[in-house]
Amino acid sequence: MADRPTVGVVEAVATKALEELDAVGDAEALERWRVSYLGRRGELTAILRGIGTLPPEARRQVGAAANAAKARVDEAMAARKREFSREVTPALLAEDSIDVTLPGRPVPTGRLHPTTQTVREICRIFASMGFDAVEGPEVEWDRYNFEMLNIPKHHPARDMFNTFWVDYPDRNGEQSVLLRTHTSPMQARIMEDTRPPVRVVVPGKCYRYEATDATHEWQLTQVEGLAVDDGITFADLKGTLYEFARQIFGEERRVRFRCDYFPFVEPGVDVAIDCFSCGGAGCRTCGRTGWIEIMGAGMVHPNVLKGVGYDPAVYTGFAFGMGVERIAMLKHGIEDIRHFYANDLRFLKQF
Ligand code: PHE
């Protein structure tokens, strides 16, 4: 706009704009109208911009008129806009309707691995009896995995654990680092770091160098348990594990303790429950014996206590260790341990 704006020009443009606005017939025409008056190069925009170039007295007058005109035009435009959006709504609704009676689309959710679920259930049961849960390293020193558990170098009991050694020889060139073969090394680590009373469970992965079949995997999950204090007896071990068996396998379970050998406990036992499948008569699940072994256990060996600086004349304790996959297999009737690591969704989705 070449001319300097005056109050008259402002009024004239505003009047023209409002007249044209009245004639606008739809939302698209409204947008064209908006651009021609209020857009970057619009007539009203040009006037408002021109005000800055006026001498002060005129600037005040014309400025006031222009602002008032702009307000009127804005308001009228907003009103027309509302009109059009009201008109569009019924058409849009008819064409673009949402059927609220359709069933919702399911949101795919993940789930916990059966091993994780079983670890959590086991830990929850022991938590109810006052056991903390702690974890430890999977790459371990020979010292914790064997020596502090009363299994010195060249002890035949090392044959119980087919070991994955890590290629990391010590100063004497001897193998001293391994993948832990059980969670028992945490017994030594925990006692080394704390004073009695100790009451912990240790869930975690373990590794054994062995051929895989329906009941053996080279990676497995265990939960270790350890309770040490003055005056802990074998009766405490029996009561605790009996309560555990009842909670995880059912109220009516019976529990059997039989002598077994582990170098880090004395006496050592294997713990079995009466077969829930046949009720003790003998079937495939229990190998016709009526009993199912679920873990190893025993009273912590005095040599282990001495090794961590506990006085075996004052302190006694019990320890146990169970295979988590085995517990899950028994609970759910899973016939092959290899399912746990196959990542087959058809298997995993059942839990
Ligand atoms: N660590 C033993 C194993 O893996 C189980 C065990 C733990 C036995 C604690 C006795 C006491 O075979």
PDB file of N, CA and C in Angstrom, residues 15-25 33 36-37 43 80:
ATOM      1  N   THR A  15     -14.539  -1.967   6.142  1.00  0.00           N
ATOM      2  CA  THR A  15     -15.913  -2.155   5.661  1.00  0.00           C
ATOM      3  C   THR A  15     -15.938  -3.139   4.495  1.00  0.00           C
ATOM      4  N   LYS A  16     -14.975  -2.945   3.550  1.00  0.00           N
ATOM      5  CA  LYS A  16     -14.905  -3.843   2.404  1.00  0.00           C
ATOM      6  C   LYS A  16     -14.645  -5.276   2.884  1.00  0.00           C
ATOM      7  N   ALA A  17     -13.723  -5.401   3.832  1.00  0.00           N
ATOM      8  CA  ALA A  17     -13.375  -6.735   4.330  1.00  0.00           C
ATOM      9  C   ALA A  17     -14.597  -7.420   4.943  1.00  0.00           C
ATOM     10  N   LEU A  18     -15.347  -6.659   5.742  1.00  0.00           N
ATOM     11  CA  LEU A  18     -16.503  -7.267   6.412  1.00  0.00           C
ATOM     12  C   LEU A  18     -17.578  -7.645   5.406  1.00  0.00           C
ATOM     13  N   GLU A  19     -17.754  -6.800   4.371  1.00  0.00           N
ATOM     14  CA  GLU A  19     -18.751  -7.130   3.342  1.00  0.00           C
ATOM     15  C   GLU A  19     -18.375  -8.428   2.629  1.00  0.00           C
ATOM     16  N   GLU A  20     -17.117  -8.476   2.232  1.00  0.00           N
ATOM     17  CA  GLU A  20     -16.665  -9.684   1.523  1.00  0.00           C
ATOM     18  C   GLU A  20     -16.770 -10.923   2.411  1.00  0.00           C
ATOM     19  N   LEU A  21     -16.482 -10.699   3.684  1.00  0.00           N
ATOM     20  CA  LEU A  21     -16.559 -11.832   4.624  1.00  0.00           C
ATOM     21  C   LEU A  21     -17.969 -12.401   4.673  1.00  0.00           C
ATOM     22  N   ASP A  22     -18.957 -11.503   4.630  1.00  0.00           N
ATOM     23  CA  ASP A  22     -20.357 -11.938   4.629  1.00  0.00           C
ATOM     24  C   ASP A  22     -20.669 -12.834   3.445  1.00  0.00           C
ATOM     25  N   ALA A  23     -20.009 -12.533   2.328  1.00  0.00           N
ATOM     26  CA  ALA A  23     -20.299 -13.266   1.087  1.00  0.00           C
ATOM     27  C   ALA A  23     -19.576 -14.615   1.007  1.00  0.00           C
ATOM     28  N   VAL A  24     -18.612 -14.792   1.900  1.00  0.00           N
ATOM     29  CA  VAL A  24     -17.839 -16.051   1.871  1.00  0.00           C
ATOM     30  C   VAL A  24     -18.752 -17.250   2.122  1.00  0.00           C
ATOM     31  N   GLY A  25     -18.606 -18.325   1.292  1.00  0.00           N
ATOM     32  CA  GLY A  25     -19.577 -19.422   1.357  1.00  0.00           C
ATOM     33  C   GLY A  25     -19.088 -20.714   1.995  1.00  0.00           C
ATOM     34  N   TRP A  33     -10.078 -15.449   1.745  1.00  0.00           N
ATOM     35  CA  TRP A  33     -10.396 -14.110   2.259  1.00  0.00           C
ATOM     36  C   TRP A  33      -9.368 -13.715   3.329  1.00  0.00           C
ATOM     37  N   SER A  36      -6.121 -12.607   1.902  1.00  0.00           N
ATOM     38  CA  SER A  36      -6.131 -11.332   1.191  1.00  0.00           C
ATOM     39  C   SER A  36      -6.202 -10.123   2.132  1.00  0.00           C
ATOM     40  N   TYR A  37      -6.724 -10.310   3.330  1.00  0.00           N
ATOM     41  CA  TYR A  37      -6.754  -9.169   4.268  1.00  0.00           C
ATOM     42  C   TYR A  37      -5.737  -9.286   5.405  1.00  0.00           C
ATOM     43  N   GLU A  43      -4.290  -6.675   2.889  1.00  0.00           N
ATOM     44  CA  GLU A  43      -4.544  -5.217   2.911  1.00  0.00           C
ATOM     45  C   GLU A  43      -4.497  -4.651   4.320  1.00  0.00           C
ATOM     46  N   ARG A  80     -17.516 -16.635  11.647  1.00  0.00           N
ATOM     47  CA  ARG A  80     -17.764 -17.399  10.419  1.00  0.00           C
ATOM     48  C   ARG A  80     -17.105 -18.782  10.500  1.00  0.00           C
TER      49      ARG A  80
END
